[in-house]
PDB file of N, CA and C in Angstrom:
ATOM      1  N   ILE A   1     -28.000 -10.491   4.864  1.00  0.00           N
ATOM      2  CA  ILE A   1     -27.517  -9.413   4.014  1.00  0.00           C
ATOM      3  C   ILE A   1     -26.642  -8.498   4.849  1.00  0.00           C
ATOM      4  N   CYS A   2     -25.626  -7.963   4.230  1.00  0.00           N
ATOM      5  CA  CYS A   2     -24.671  -7.096   4.932  1.00  0.00           C
ATOM      6  C   CYS A   2     -25.316  -5.741   5.222  1.00  0.00           C
ATOM      7  N   PRO A   3     -25.215  -5.232   6.478  1.00  0.00           N
ATOM      8  CA  PRO A   3     -25.818  -3.944   6.781  1.00  0.00           C
ATOM      9  C   PRO A   3     -25.153  -2.773   6.041  1.00  0.00           C
ATOM     10  N   GLY A   4     -23.934  -2.971   5.573  1.00  0.00           N
ATOM     11  CA  GLY A   4     -23.233  -1.881   4.861  1.00  0.00           C
ATOM     12  C   GLY A   4     -23.507  -1.859   3.364  1.00  0.00           C
ATOM     13  N   LEU A   5     -24.266  -2.839   2.870  1.00  0.00           N
ATOM     14  CA  LEU A   5     -24.511  -2.929   1.424  1.00  0.00           C
ATOM     15  C   LEU A   5     -25.214  -1.704   0.845  1.00  0.00           C
ATOM     16  N   PRO A   6     -26.273  -1.163   1.464  1.00  0.00           N
ATOM     17  CA  PRO A   6     -26.886   0.036   0.905  1.00  0.00           C
ATOM     18  C   PRO A   6     -25.932   1.227   0.826  1.00  0.00           C
ATOM     19  N   MET A   7     -25.096   1.383   1.852  1.00  0.00           N
ATOM     20  CA  MET A   7     -24.125   2.475   1.824  1.00  0.00           C
ATOM     21  C   MET A   7     -23.091   2.270   0.719  1.00  0.00           C
ATOM     22  N   ALA A   8     -22.605   1.043   0.585  1.00  0.00           N
ATOM     23  CA  ALA A   8     -21.619   0.742  -0.458  1.00  0.00           C
ATOM     24  C   ALA A   8     -22.204   0.970  -1.833  1.00  0.00           C
ATOM     25  N   ALA A   9     -23.481   0.635  -2.022  1.00  0.00           N
ATOM     26  CA  ALA A   9     -24.118   0.830  -3.308  1.00  0.00           C
ATOM     27  C   ALA A   9     -24.205   2.292  -3.690  1.00  0.00           C
ATOM     28  N   ARG A  10     -24.185   3.187  -2.724  1.00  0.00           N
ATOM     29  CA  ARG A  10     -24.216   4.615  -3.002  1.00  0.00           C
ATOM     30  C   ARG A  10     -22.816   5.208  -3.092  1.00  0.00           C
ATOM     31  N   VAL A  11     -21.857   4.674  -2.360  1.00  0.00           N
ATOM     32  CA  VAL A  11     -20.523   5.248  -2.317  1.00  0.00           C
ATOM     33  C   VAL A  11     -19.664   4.803  -3.501  1.00  0.00           C
ATOM     34  N   VAL A  12     -19.773   3.551  -3.919  1.00  0.00           N
ATOM     35  CA  VAL A  12     -18.892   3.042  -4.993  1.00  0.00           C
ATOM     36  C   VAL A  12     -19.050   3.855  -6.286  1.00  0.00           C
ATOM     37  N   PRO A  13     -20.256   4.177  -6.773  1.00  0.00           N
ATOM     38  CA  PRO A  13     -20.319   5.014  -7.989  1.00  0.00           C
ATOM     39  C   PRO A  13     -19.675   6.375  -7.797  1.00  0.00           C
ATOM     40  N   LEU A  14     -19.789   6.958  -6.609  1.00  0.00           N
ATOM     41  CA  LEU A  14     -19.163   8.257  -6.333  1.00  0.00           C
ATOM     42  C   LEU A  14     -17.657   8.167  -6.388  1.00  0.00           C
ATOM     43  N   VAL A  15     -17.103   7.104  -5.818  1.00  0.00           N
ATOM     44  CA  VAL A  15     -15.645   6.908  -5.830  1.00  0.00           C
ATOM     45  C   VAL A  15     -15.150   6.690  -7.260  1.00  0.00           C
ATOM     46  N   ILE A  16     -15.859   5.903  -8.056  1.00  0.00           N
ATOM     47  CA  ILE A  16     -15.451   5.673  -9.444  1.00  0.00           C
ATOM     48  C   ILE A  16     -15.522   6.983 -10.220  1.00  0.00           C
ATOM     49  N   ALA A  17     -16.583   7.759 -10.022  1.00  0.00           N
ATOM     50  CA  ALA A  17     -16.719   9.051 -10.711  1.00  0.00           C
ATOM     51  C   ALA A  17     -15.605  10.004 -10.324  1.00  0.00           C
ATOM     52  N   SER A  18     -15.191   9.965  -9.051  1.00  0.00           N
ATOM     53  CA  SER A  18     -14.099  10.818  -8.599  1.00  0.00           C
ATOM     54  C   SER A  18     -12.784  10.427  -9.253  1.00  0.00           C
ATOM     55  N   PHE A  19     -12.525   9.122  -9.358  1.00  0.00           N
ATOM     56  CA  PHE A  19     -11.311   8.677 -10.046  1.00  0.00           C
ATOM     57  C   PHE A  19     -11.334   9.119 -11.507  1.00  0.00           C
ATOM     58  N   LEU A  20     -12.454   9.000 -12.169  1.00  0.00           N
ATOM     59  CA  LEU A  20     -12.529   9.394 -13.563  1.00  0.00           C
ATOM     60  C   LEU A  20     -12.339  10.895 -13.735  1.00  0.00           C
ATOM     61  N   HIS A  21     -12.859  11.683 -12.796  1.00  0.00           N
ATOM     62  CA  HIS A  21     -12.801  13.141 -12.907  1.00  0.00           C
ATOM     63  C   HIS A  21     -11.448  13.718 -12.541  1.00  0.00           C
ATOM     64  N   PHE A  22     -10.810  13.208 -11.491  1.00  0.00           N
ATOM     65  CA  PHE A  22      -9.589  13.816 -10.974  1.00  0.00           C
ATOM     66  C   PHE A  22      -8.315  13.313 -11.627  1.00  0.00           C
ATOM     67  N   PHE A  23      -8.422  12.395 -12.582  1.00  0.00           N
ATOM     68  CA  PHE A  23      -7.254  11.902 -13.286  1.00  0.00           C
ATOM     69  C   PHE A  23      -7.454  12.042 -14.790  1.00  0.00           C
ATOM     70  N   SER A  24      -6.365  12.285 -15.499  1.00  0.00           N
ATOM     71  CA  SER A  24      -6.359  12.200 -16.961  1.00  0.00           C
ATOM     72  C   SER A  24      -5.902  10.786 -17.299  1.00  0.00           C
ATOM     73  N   TRP A  25      -6.614  10.130 -18.155  1.00  0.00           N
ATOM     74  CA  TRP A  25      -6.331   8.737 -18.472  1.00  0.00           C
ATOM     75  C   TRP A  25      -5.731   8.619 -19.866  1.00  0.00           C
ATOM     76  N   SER A  26      -4.695   7.790 -20.004  1.00  0.00           N
ATOM     77  CA  SER A  26      -4.095   7.544 -21.310  1.00  0.00           C
ATOM     78  C   SER A  26      -3.749   6.078 -21.433  1.00  0.00           C
ATOM     79  N   PHE A  27      -3.524   5.652 -22.653  1.00  0.00           N
ATOM     80  CA  PHE A  27      -3.166   4.261 -22.919  1.00  0.00           C
ATOM     81  C   PHE A  27      -1.656   4.140 -23.016  1.00  0.00           C
ATOM     82  N   PRO A  28      -1.083   3.015 -22.613  1.00  0.00           N
ATOM     83  CA  PRO A  28       0.370   2.835 -22.719  1.00  0.00           C
ATOM     84  C   PRO A  28       0.825   2.710 -24.166  1.00  0.00           C
ATOM     85  N   ASN A  29       2.060   3.003 -24.396  1.00  0.00           N
ATOM     86  CA  ASN A  29       2.727   2.851 -25.708  1.00  0.00           C
ATOM     87  C   ASN A  29       2.067   3.660 -26.812  1.00  0.00           C
ATOM     88  N   GLY A  30       1.470   4.782 -26.471  1.00  0.00           N
ATOM     89  CA  GLY A  30       0.877   5.648 -27.489  1.00  0.00           C
ATOM     90  C   GLY A  30      -0.341   5.118 -28.201  1.00  0.00           C
ATOM     91  N   LYS A  31      -0.976   4.091 -27.671  1.00  0.00           N
ATOM     92  CA  LYS A  31      -2.196   3.545 -28.289  1.00  0.00           C
ATOM     93  C   LYS A  31      -3.322   4.556 -28.173  1.00  0.00           C
ATOM     94  N   ASP A  32      -4.331   4.405 -29.023  1.00  0.00           N
ATOM     95  CA  ASP A  32      -5.522   5.200 -28.883  1.00  0.00           C
ATOM     96  C   ASP A  32      -6.739   4.280 -28.798  1.00  0.00           C
ATOM     97  N   ALA A  33      -7.891   4.857 -28.594  1.00  0.00           N
ATOM     98  CA  ALA A  33      -9.087   4.057 -28.367  1.00  0.00           C
ATOM     99  C   ALA A  33      -9.456   3.178 -29.560  1.00  0.00           C
ATOM    100  N   GLN A  34      -9.063   3.594 -30.762  1.00  0.00           N
ATOM    101  CA  GLN A  34      -9.375   2.814 -31.950  1.00  0.00           C
ATOM    102  C   GLN A  34      -8.620   1.494 -32.010  1.00  0.00           C
ATOM    103  N   GLN A  35      -7.508   1.397 -31.276  1.00  0.00           N
ATOM    104  CA  GLN A  35      -6.666   0.212 -31.310  1.00  0.00           C
ATOM    105  C   GLN A  35      -6.995  -0.780 -30.206  1.00  0.00           C
ATOM    106  N   LEU A  36      -8.008  -0.510 -29.397  1.00  0.00           N
ATOM    107  CA  LEU A  36      -8.364  -1.405 -28.304  1.00  0.00           C
ATOM    108  C   LEU A  36      -8.975  -2.703 -28.807  1.00  0.00           C
ATOM    109  N   ASP A  37      -8.593  -3.795 -28.194  1.00  0.00           N
ATOM    110  CA  ASP A  37      -9.198  -5.100 -28.488  1.00  0.00           C
ATOM    111  C   ASP A  37     -10.402  -5.270 -27.549  1.00  0.00           C
ATOM    112  N   MET A  38     -11.593  -5.236 -28.105  1.00  0.00           N
ATOM    113  CA  MET A  38     -12.805  -5.310 -27.291  1.00  0.00           C
ATOM    114  C   MET A  38     -13.427  -6.707 -27.322  1.00  0.00           C
ATOM    115  N   ASN A  39     -12.688  -7.712 -27.771  1.00  0.00           N
ATOM    116  CA  ASN A  39     -13.212  -9.081 -27.789  1.00  0.00           C
ATOM    117  C   ASN A  39     -13.411  -9.583 -26.374  1.00  0.00           C
ATOM    118  N   GLU A  40     -14.412 -10.442 -26.224  1.00  0.00           N
ATOM    119  CA  GLU A  40     -14.758 -10.981 -24.921  1.00  0.00           C
ATOM    120  C   GLU A  40     -14.604 -12.497 -24.933  1.00  0.00           C
ATOM    121  N   LYS A  41     -14.504 -13.080 -23.731  1.00  0.00           N
ATOM    122  CA  LYS A  41     -14.500 -14.524 -23.613  1.00  0.00           C
ATOM    123  C   LYS A  41     -15.385 -14.893 -22.436  1.00  0.00           C
ATOM    124  N   LEU A  42     -15.984 -16.066 -22.529  1.00  0.00           N
ATOM    125  CA  LEU A  42     -16.883 -16.524 -21.483  1.00  0.00           C
ATOM    126  C   LEU A  42     -16.094 -17.374 -20.507  1.00  0.00           C
ATOM    127  N   ASP A  43     -16.049 -16.923 -19.272  1.00  0.00           N
ATOM    128  CA  ASP A  43     -15.410 -17.634 -18.190  1.00  0.00           C
ATOM    129  C   ASP A  43     -16.488 -17.835 -17.144  1.00  0.00           C
ATOM    130  N   ALA A  44     -16.163 -17.719 -15.868  1.00  0.00           N
ATOM    131  CA  ALA A  44     -17.208 -17.736 -14.858  1.00  0.00           C
ATOM    132  C   ALA A  44     -18.131 -16.539 -15.043  1.00  0.00           C
ATOM    133  N   ALA A  45     -17.574 -15.478 -15.635  1.00  0.00           N
ATOM    134  CA  ALA A  45     -18.340 -14.304 -16.056  1.00  0.00           C
ATOM    135  C   ALA A  45     -17.812 -13.869 -17.403  1.00  0.00           C
ATOM    136  N   LEU A  46     -18.493 -12.952 -18.035  1.00  0.00           N
ATOM    137  CA  LEU A  46     -18.013 -12.440 -19.318  1.00  0.00           C
ATOM    138  C   LEU A  46     -16.879 -11.452 -19.060  1.00  0.00           C
ATOM    139  N   VAL A  47     -15.701 -11.740 -19.611  1.00  0.00           N
ATOM    140  CA  VAL A  47     -14.514 -10.896 -19.362  1.00  0.00           C
ATOM    141  C   VAL A  47     -13.855 -10.549 -20.704  1.00  0.00           C
ATOM    142  N   LYS A  48     -13.010  -9.535 -20.679  1.00  0.00           N
ATOM    143  CA  LYS A  48     -12.254  -9.162 -21.892  1.00  0.00           C
ATOM    144  C   LYS A  48     -11.155 -10.184 -22.138  1.00  0.00           C
ATOM    145  N   GLU A  49     -10.903 -10.515 -23.405  1.00  0.00           N
ATOM    146  CA  GLU A  49      -9.804 -11.428 -23.728  1.00  0.00           C
ATOM    147  C   GLU A  49      -8.460 -10.790 -23.348  1.00  0.00           C
ATOM    148  N   GLN A  50      -8.292  -9.516 -23.694  1.00  0.00           N
ATOM    149  CA  GLN A  50      -7.088  -8.781 -23.348  1.00  0.00           C
ATOM    150  C   GLN A  50      -7.437  -7.749 -22.283  1.00  0.00           C
ATOM    151  N   PRO A  51      -6.739  -7.755 -21.135  1.00  0.00           N
ATOM    152  CA  PRO A  51      -7.073  -6.794 -20.090  1.00  0.00           C
ATOM    153  C   PRO A  51      -6.841  -5.356 -20.555  1.00  0.00           C
ATOM    154  N   LEU A  52      -7.590  -4.438 -19.985  1.00  0.00           N
ATOM    155  CA  LEU A  52      -7.450  -3.031 -20.306  1.00  0.00           C
ATOM    156  C   LEU A  52      -6.429  -2.402 -19.358  1.00  0.00           C
ATOM    157  N   PHE A  53      -5.389  -1.837 -19.920  1.00  0.00           N
ATOM    158  CA  PHE A  53      -4.389  -1.123 -19.123  1.00  0.00           C
ATOM    159  C   PHE A  53      -4.475   0.343 -19.462  1.00  0.00           C
ATOM    160  N   VAL A  54      -4.550   1.193 -18.442  1.00  0.00           N
ATOM    161  CA  VAL A  54      -4.559   2.640 -18.624  1.00  0.00           C
ATOM    162  C   VAL A  54      -3.590   3.260 -17.650  1.00  0.00           C
ATOM    163  N   ILE A  55      -3.163   4.475 -17.966  1.00  0.00           N
ATOM    164  CA  ILE A  55      -2.194   5.186 -17.125  1.00  0.00           C
ATOM    165  C   ILE A  55      -2.906   6.416 -16.559  1.00  0.00           C
ATOM    166  N   PRO A  56      -3.079   6.485 -15.226  1.00  0.00           N
ATOM    167  CA  PRO A  56      -3.699   7.674 -14.657  1.00  0.00           C
ATOM    168  C   PRO A  56      -2.631   8.730 -14.365  1.00  0.00           C
ATOM    169  N   GLN A  57      -2.945   9.982 -14.637  1.00  0.00           N
ATOM    170  CA  GLN A  57      -2.082  11.101 -14.285  1.00  0.00           C
ATOM    171  C   GLN A  57      -2.939  12.144 -13.603  1.00  0.00           C
ATOM    172  N   PRO A  58      -2.545  12.591 -12.400  1.00  0.00           N
ATOM    173  CA  PRO A  58      -3.352  13.566 -11.678  1.00  0.00           C
ATOM    174  C   PRO A  58      -3.542  14.848 -12.498  1.00  0.00           C
ATOM    175  N   ARG A  59      -4.735  15.372 -12.479  1.00  0.00           N
ATOM    176  CA  ARG A  59      -4.999  16.659 -13.137  1.00  0.00           C
ATOM    177  C   ARG A  59      -4.497  17.771 -12.217  1.00  0.00           C
ATOM    178  N   THR A  60      -4.016  18.814 -12.792  1.00  0.00           N
ATOM    179  CA  THR A  60      -3.572  19.943 -11.986  1.00  0.00           C
ATOM    180  C   THR A  60      -4.762  20.848 -11.704  1.00  0.00           C
ATOM    181  N   THR A  61      -4.748  21.458 -10.548  1.00  0.00           N
ATOM    182  CA  THR A  61      -5.848  22.352 -10.160  1.00  0.00           C
ATOM    183  C   THR A  61      -5.323  23.770 -10.175  1.00  0.00           C
ATOM    184  N   THR A  62      -5.162  24.314 -11.355  1.00  0.00           N
ATOM    185  CA  THR A  62      -4.677  25.708 -11.464  1.00  0.00           C
ATOM    186  C   THR A  62      -5.738  26.616 -11.996  1.00  0.00           C
TER     187      THR A  62
END
């Protein structure tokens, strides 16, 4: 087992939460959440049929 695995298990959720918090997320081409295709397909793992594309924009700290 990798000695860094316990640290990574604690750091990865923090990094993901930081990305979610410090950026405003939008969909390309003016789409909204109601228009997302949430269908899945079975491959080596369960994946989305259509990849999710989002546009991050830094939030201002004013």
